[in-house]
PDB file of C-alpha atoms in Angstrom:
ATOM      1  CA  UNK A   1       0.000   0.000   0.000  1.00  0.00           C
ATOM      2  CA  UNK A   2       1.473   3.701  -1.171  1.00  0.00           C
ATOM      3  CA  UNK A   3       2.614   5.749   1.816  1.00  0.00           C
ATOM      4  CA  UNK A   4       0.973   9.194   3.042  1.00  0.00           C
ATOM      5  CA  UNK A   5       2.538  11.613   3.992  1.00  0.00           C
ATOM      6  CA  UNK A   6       1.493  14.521   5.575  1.00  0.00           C
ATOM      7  CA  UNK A   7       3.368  18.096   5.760  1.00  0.00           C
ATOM      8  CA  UNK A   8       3.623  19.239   9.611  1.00  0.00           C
ATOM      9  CA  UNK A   9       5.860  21.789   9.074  1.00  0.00           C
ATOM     10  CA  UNK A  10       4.190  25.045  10.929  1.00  0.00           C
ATOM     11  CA  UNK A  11       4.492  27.413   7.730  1.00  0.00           C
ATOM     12  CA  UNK A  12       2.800  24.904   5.435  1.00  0.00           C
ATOM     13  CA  UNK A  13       0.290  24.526   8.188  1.00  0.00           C
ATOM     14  CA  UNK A  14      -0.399  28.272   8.431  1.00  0.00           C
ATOM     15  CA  UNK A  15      -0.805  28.974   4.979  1.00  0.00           C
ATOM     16  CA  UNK A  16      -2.903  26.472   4.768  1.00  0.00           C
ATOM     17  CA  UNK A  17      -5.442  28.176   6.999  1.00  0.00           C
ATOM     18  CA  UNK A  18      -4.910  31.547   5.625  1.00  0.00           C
ATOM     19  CA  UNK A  19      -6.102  29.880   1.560  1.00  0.00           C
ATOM     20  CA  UNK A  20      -8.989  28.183   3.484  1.00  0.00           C
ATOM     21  CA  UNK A  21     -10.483  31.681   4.570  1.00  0.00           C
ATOM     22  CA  UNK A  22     -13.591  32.477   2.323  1.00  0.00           C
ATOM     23  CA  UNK A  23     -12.345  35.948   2.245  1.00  0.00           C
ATOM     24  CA  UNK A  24      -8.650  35.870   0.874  1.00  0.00           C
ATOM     25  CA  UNK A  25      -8.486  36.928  -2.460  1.00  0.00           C
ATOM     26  CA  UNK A  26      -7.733  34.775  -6.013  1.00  0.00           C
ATOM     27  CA  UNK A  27      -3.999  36.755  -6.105  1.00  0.00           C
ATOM     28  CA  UNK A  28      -3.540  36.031  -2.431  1.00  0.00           C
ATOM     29  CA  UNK A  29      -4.911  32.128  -2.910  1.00  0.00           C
ATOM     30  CA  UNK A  30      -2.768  31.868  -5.633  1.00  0.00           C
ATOM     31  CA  UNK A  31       0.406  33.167  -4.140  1.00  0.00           C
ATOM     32  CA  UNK A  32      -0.204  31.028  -0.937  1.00  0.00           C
ATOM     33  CA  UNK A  33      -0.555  27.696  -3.660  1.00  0.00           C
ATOM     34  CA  UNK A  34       3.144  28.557  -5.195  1.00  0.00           C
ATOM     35  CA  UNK A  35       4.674  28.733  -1.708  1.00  0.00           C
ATOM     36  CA  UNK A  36       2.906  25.704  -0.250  1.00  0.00           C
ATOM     37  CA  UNK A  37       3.871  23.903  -3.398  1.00  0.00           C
ATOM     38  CA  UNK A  38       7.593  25.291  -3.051  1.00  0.00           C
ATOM     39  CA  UNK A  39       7.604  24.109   0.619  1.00  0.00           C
ATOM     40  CA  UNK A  40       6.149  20.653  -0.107  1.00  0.00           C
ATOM     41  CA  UNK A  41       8.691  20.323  -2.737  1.00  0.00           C
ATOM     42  CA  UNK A  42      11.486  20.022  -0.328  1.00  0.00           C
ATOM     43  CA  UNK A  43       9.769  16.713   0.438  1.00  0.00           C
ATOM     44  CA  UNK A  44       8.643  15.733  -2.323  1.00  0.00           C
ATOM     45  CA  UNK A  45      11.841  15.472  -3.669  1.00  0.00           C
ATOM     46  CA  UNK A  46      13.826  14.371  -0.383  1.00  0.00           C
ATOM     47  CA  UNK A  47      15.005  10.837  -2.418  1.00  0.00           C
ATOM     48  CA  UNK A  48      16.089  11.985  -5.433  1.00  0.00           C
ATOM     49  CA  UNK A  49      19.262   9.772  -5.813  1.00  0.00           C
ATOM     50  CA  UNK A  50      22.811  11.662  -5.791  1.00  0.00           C
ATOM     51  CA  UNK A  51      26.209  11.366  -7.474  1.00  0.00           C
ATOM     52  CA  UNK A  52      29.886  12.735  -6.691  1.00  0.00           C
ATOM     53  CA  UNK A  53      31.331  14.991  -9.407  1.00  0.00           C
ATOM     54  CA  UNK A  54      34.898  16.576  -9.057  1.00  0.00           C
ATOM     55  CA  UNK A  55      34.739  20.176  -8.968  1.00  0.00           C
ATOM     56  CA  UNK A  56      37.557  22.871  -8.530  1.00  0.00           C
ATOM     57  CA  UNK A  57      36.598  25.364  -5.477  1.00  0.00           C
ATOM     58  CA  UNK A  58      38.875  28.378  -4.934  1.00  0.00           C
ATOM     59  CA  UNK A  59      40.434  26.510  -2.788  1.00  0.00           C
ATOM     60  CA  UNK A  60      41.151  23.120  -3.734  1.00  0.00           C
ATOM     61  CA  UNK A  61      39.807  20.160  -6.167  1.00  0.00           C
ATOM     62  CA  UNK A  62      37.370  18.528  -4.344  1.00  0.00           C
ATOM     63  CA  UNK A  63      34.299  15.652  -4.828  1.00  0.00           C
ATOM     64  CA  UNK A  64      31.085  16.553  -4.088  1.00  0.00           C
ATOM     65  CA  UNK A  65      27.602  15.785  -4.319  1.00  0.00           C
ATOM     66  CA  UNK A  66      25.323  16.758  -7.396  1.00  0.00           C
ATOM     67  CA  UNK A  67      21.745  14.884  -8.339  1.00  0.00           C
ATOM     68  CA  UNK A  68      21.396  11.743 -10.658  1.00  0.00           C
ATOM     69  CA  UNK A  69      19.605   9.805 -12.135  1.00  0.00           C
ATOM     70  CA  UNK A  70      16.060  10.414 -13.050  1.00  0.00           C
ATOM     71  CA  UNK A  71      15.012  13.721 -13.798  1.00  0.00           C
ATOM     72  CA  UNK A  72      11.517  15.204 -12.949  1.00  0.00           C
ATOM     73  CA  UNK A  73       8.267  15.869 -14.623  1.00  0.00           C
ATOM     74  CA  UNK A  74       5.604  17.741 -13.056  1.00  0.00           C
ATOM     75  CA  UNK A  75       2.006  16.612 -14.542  1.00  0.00           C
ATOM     76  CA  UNK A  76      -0.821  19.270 -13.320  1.00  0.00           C
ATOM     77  CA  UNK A  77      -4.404  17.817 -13.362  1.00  0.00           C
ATOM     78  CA  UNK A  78      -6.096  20.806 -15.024  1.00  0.00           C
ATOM     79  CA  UNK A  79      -7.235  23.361 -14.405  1.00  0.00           C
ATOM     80  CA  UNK A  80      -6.384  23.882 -10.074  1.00  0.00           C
ATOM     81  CA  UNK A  81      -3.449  21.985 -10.516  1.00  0.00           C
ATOM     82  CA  UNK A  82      -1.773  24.556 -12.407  1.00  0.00           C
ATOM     83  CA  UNK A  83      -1.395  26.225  -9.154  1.00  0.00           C
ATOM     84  CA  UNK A  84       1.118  24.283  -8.252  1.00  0.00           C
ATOM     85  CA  UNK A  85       3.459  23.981 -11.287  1.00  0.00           C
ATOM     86  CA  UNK A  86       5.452  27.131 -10.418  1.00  0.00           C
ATOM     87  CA  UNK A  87       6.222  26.436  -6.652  1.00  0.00           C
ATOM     88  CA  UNK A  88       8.071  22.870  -7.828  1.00  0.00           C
ATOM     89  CA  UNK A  89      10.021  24.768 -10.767  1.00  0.00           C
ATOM     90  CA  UNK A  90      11.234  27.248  -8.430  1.00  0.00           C
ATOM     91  CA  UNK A  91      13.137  24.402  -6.896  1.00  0.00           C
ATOM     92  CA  UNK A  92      13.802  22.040 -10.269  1.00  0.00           C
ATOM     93  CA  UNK A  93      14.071  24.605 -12.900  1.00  0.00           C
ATOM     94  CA  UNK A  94      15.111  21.635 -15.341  1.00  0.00           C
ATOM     95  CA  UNK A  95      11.709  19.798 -14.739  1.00  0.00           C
ATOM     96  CA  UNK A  96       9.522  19.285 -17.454  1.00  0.00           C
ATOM     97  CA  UNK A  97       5.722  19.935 -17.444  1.00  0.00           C
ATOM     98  CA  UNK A  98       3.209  17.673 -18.923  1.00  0.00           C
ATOM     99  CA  UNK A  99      -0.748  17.983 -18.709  1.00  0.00           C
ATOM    100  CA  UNK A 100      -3.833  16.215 -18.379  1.00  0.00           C
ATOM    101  CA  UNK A 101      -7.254  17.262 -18.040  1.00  0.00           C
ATOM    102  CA  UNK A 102     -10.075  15.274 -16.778  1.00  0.00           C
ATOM    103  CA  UNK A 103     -13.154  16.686 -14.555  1.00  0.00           C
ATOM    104  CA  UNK A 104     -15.734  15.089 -11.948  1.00  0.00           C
ATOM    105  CA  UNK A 105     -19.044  14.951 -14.062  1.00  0.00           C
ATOM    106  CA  UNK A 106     -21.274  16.521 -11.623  1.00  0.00           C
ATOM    107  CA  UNK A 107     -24.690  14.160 -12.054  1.00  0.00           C
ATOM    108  CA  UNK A 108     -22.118  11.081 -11.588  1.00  0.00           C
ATOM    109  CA  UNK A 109     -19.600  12.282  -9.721  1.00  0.00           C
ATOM    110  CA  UNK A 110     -17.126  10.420 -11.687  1.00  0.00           C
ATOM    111  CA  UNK A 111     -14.008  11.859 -13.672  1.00  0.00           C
ATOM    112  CA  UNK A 112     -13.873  12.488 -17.357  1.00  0.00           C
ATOM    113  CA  UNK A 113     -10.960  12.800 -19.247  1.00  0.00           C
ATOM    114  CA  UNK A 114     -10.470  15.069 -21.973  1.00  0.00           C
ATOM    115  CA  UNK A 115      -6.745  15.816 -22.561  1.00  0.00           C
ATOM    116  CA  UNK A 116      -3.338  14.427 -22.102  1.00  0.00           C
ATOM    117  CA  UNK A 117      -0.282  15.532 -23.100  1.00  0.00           C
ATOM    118  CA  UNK A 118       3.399  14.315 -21.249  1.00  0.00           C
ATOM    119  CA  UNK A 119       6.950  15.162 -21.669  1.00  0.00           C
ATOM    120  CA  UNK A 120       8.509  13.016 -24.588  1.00  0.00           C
ATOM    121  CA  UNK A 121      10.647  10.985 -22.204  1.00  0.00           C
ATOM    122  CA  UNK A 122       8.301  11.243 -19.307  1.00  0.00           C
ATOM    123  CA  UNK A 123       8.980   7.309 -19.017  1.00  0.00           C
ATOM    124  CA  UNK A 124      12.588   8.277 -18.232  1.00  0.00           C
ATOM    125  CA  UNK A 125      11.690  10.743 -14.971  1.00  0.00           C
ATOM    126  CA  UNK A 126       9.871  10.854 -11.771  1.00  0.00           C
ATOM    127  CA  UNK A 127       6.785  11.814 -12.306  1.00  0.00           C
ATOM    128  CA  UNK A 128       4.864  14.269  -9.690  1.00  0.00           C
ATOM    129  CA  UNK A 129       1.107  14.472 -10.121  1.00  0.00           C
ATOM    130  CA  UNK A 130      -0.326  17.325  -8.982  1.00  0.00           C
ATOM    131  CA  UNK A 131      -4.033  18.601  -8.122  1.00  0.00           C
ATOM    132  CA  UNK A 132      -5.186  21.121  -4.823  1.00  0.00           C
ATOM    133  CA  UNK A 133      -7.656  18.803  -3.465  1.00  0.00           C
ATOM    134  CA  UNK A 134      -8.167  14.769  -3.271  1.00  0.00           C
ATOM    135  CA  UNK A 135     -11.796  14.306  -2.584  1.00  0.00           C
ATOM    136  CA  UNK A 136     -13.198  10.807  -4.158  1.00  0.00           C
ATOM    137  CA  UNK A 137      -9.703  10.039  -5.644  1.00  0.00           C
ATOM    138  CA  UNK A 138     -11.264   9.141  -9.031  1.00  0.00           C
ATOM    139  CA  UNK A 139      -9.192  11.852 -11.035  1.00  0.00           C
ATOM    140  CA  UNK A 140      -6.395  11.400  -9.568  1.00  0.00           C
ATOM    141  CA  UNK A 141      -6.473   7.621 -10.485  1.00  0.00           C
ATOM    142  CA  UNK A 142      -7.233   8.343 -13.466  1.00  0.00           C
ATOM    143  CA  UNK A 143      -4.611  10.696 -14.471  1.00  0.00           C
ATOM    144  CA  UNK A 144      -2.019   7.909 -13.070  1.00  0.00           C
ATOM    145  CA  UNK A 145      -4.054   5.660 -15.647  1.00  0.00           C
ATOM    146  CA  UNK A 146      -2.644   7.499 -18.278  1.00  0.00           C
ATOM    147  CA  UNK A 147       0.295   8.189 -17.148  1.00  0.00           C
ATOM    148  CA  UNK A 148       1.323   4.424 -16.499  1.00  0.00           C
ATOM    149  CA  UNK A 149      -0.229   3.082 -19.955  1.00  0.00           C
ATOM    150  CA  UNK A 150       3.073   5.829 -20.978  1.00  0.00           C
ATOM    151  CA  UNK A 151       5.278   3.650 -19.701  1.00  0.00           C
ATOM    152  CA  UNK A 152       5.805   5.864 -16.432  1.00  0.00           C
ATOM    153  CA  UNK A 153       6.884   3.467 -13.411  1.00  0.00           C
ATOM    154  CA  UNK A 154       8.393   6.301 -11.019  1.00  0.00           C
ATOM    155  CA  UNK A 155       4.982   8.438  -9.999  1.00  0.00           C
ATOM    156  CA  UNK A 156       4.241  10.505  -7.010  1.00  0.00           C
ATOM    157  CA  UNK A 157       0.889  12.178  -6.279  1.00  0.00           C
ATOM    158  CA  UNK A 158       0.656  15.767  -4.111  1.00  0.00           C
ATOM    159  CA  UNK A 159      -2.063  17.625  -3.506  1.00  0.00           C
ATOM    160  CA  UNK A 160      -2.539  20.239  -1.133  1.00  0.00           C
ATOM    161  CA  UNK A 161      -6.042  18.647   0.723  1.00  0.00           C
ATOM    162  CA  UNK A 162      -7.017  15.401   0.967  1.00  0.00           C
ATOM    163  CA  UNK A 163     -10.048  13.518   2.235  1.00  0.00           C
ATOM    164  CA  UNK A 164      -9.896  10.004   3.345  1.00  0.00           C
ATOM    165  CA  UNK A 165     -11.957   8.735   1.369  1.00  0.00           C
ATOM    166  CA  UNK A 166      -9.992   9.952  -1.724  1.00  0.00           C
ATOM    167  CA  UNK A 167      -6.705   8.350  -0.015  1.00  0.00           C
ATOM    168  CA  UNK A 168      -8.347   5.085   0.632  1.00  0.00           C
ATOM    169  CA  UNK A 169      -9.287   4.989  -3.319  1.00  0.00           C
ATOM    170  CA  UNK A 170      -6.080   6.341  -4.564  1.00  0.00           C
ATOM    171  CA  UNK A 171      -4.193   4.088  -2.274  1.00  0.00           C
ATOM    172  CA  UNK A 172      -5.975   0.990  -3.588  1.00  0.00           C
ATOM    173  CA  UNK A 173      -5.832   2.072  -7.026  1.00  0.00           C
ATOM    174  CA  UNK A 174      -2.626   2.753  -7.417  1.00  0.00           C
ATOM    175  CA  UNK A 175      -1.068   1.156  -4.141  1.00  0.00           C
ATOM    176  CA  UNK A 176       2.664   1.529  -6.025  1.00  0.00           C
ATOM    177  CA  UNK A 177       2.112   5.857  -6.091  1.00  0.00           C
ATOM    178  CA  UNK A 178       3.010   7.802  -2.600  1.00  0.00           C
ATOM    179  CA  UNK A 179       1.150  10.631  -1.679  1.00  0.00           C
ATOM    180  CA  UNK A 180       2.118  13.740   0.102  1.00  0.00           C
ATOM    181  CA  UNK A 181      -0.614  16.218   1.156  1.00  0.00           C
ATOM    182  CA  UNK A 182      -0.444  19.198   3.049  1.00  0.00           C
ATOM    183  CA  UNK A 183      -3.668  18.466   5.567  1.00  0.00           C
ATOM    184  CA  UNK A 184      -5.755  15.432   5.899  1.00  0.00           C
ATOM    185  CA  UNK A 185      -9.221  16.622   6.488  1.00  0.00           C
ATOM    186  CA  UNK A 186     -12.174  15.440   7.539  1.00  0.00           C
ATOM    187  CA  UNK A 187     -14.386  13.888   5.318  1.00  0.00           C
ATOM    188  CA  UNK A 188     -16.178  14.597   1.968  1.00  0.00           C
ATOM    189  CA  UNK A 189     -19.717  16.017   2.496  1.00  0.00           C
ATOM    190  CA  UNK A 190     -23.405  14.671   0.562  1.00  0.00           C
ATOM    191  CA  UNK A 191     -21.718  16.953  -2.752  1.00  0.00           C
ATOM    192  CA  UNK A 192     -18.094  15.051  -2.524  1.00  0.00           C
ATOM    193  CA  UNK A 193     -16.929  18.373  -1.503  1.00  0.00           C
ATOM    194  CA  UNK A 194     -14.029  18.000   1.284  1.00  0.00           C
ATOM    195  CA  UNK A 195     -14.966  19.039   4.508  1.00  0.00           C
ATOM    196  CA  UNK A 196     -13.468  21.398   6.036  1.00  0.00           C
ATOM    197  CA  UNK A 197     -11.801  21.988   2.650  1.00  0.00           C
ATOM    198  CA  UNK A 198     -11.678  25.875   1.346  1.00  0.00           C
ATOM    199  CA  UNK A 199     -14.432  25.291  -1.402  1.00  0.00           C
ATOM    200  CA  UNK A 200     -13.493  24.954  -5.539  1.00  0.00           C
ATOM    201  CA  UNK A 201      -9.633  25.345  -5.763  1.00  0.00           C
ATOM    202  CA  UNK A 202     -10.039  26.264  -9.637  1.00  0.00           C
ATOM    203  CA  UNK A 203     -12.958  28.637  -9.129  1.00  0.00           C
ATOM    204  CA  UNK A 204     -11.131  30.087  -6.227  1.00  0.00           C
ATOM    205  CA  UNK A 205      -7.643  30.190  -7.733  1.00  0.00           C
ATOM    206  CA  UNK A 206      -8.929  32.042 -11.094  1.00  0.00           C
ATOM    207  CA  UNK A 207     -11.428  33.678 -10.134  1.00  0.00           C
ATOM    208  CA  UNK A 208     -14.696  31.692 -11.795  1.00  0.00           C
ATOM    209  CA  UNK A 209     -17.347  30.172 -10.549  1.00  0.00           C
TER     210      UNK A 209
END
């Protein structure tokens, strides 16, 4: 069964509460998503696998350590998890960006894919999944659907809620894919909406509704 993982460091935690608030603003939600994402990136990417190079300091030649291995993709589920794209570049500037686009049909509450588009060698990197919330898990599994029948075998999923009712689905879905959230809430309410949650991340991140 994939691992969860969830952020306690006490920034993450407070901006956390400050997106929830019904009254912060798109530009403030959105700036609050990019450092969240930068700070869960640190984690995120705590295994990447390093190599010694020799370099030449000022001083004297010395070995030291430098990343390698796989490189990183970041795959936003659109539209919320654009939000996050920027926060993880900031860190890998090198990573490449893929997409995919699937949506929770609203009379069936299941997901519906409608685009997918990955880096050319995505089957080559570690692959980081990202979408705001995890509510029923469905399009979340099914964006790692897609991205495994790409040959992708190195995937991680973050999101920035989750519900555990979306982990326990994602979890037996795809029981291979870790998942790193920044707060576990409570449950999904009679709408799938996560509970305490802080309402549509896509309406509230660009401003629609």
């Amino acid at each position: 069964m994939s691992n969860l993982y969830v952020m306690q460091h006490p920034l993450i935690k407070h901006k956390v509460t400050m997106m929830r608030d019904k009254d912060t603003t798109s530009k403030d939600f959105r700036e609050l998503l990019t450092e969240i994402s930068l700070l869960m990136g640190y984690e995120v990417t705590r295994d990447l696998p390093l190599q010694e190079i020799e370099i030449e300091t000022p001083m004297c030649v010395t070995k030291q350590p430098v990343l390698s291995g796989r490189s990183i993709g970041i795959v936003p589920i659109l539209r919320a998890g654009l939000g996050m794209v920027d926060g993880i570049l900031s860190l890998v500037p090198s990573a490449k960006v893929g997409h995919i686009g699937c949506y929770r049909d609203h009379d069936t509450k299941k997901p519906v894919e409608y685009y997918c588009k990955l880096p050319v060698d995505a089957e080559q990197r570690e692959i980081i999944v990202v979408d705001p919330m995890l509510a029923t898990g469905g399009s979340a599994a099914m964006a790692i659907d897609f991205i495994k029948e790409k040959g992708v075998k190195n995937i991680k999923f973050m999101c920035l809620i989750a519900a555990p009712e979306g982990v326990k689905a994602l979890q037996e879905a795809h029981p291979d894919v870790d998942i790193y959230t920044a707060s576990l809430d409570e449950r999904l309410d009679e709408n799938c909406y996560i509970l305490p949650g802080l309402g549509d991340a896509g309406d509230r991140l660009f401003g629609t509704k």
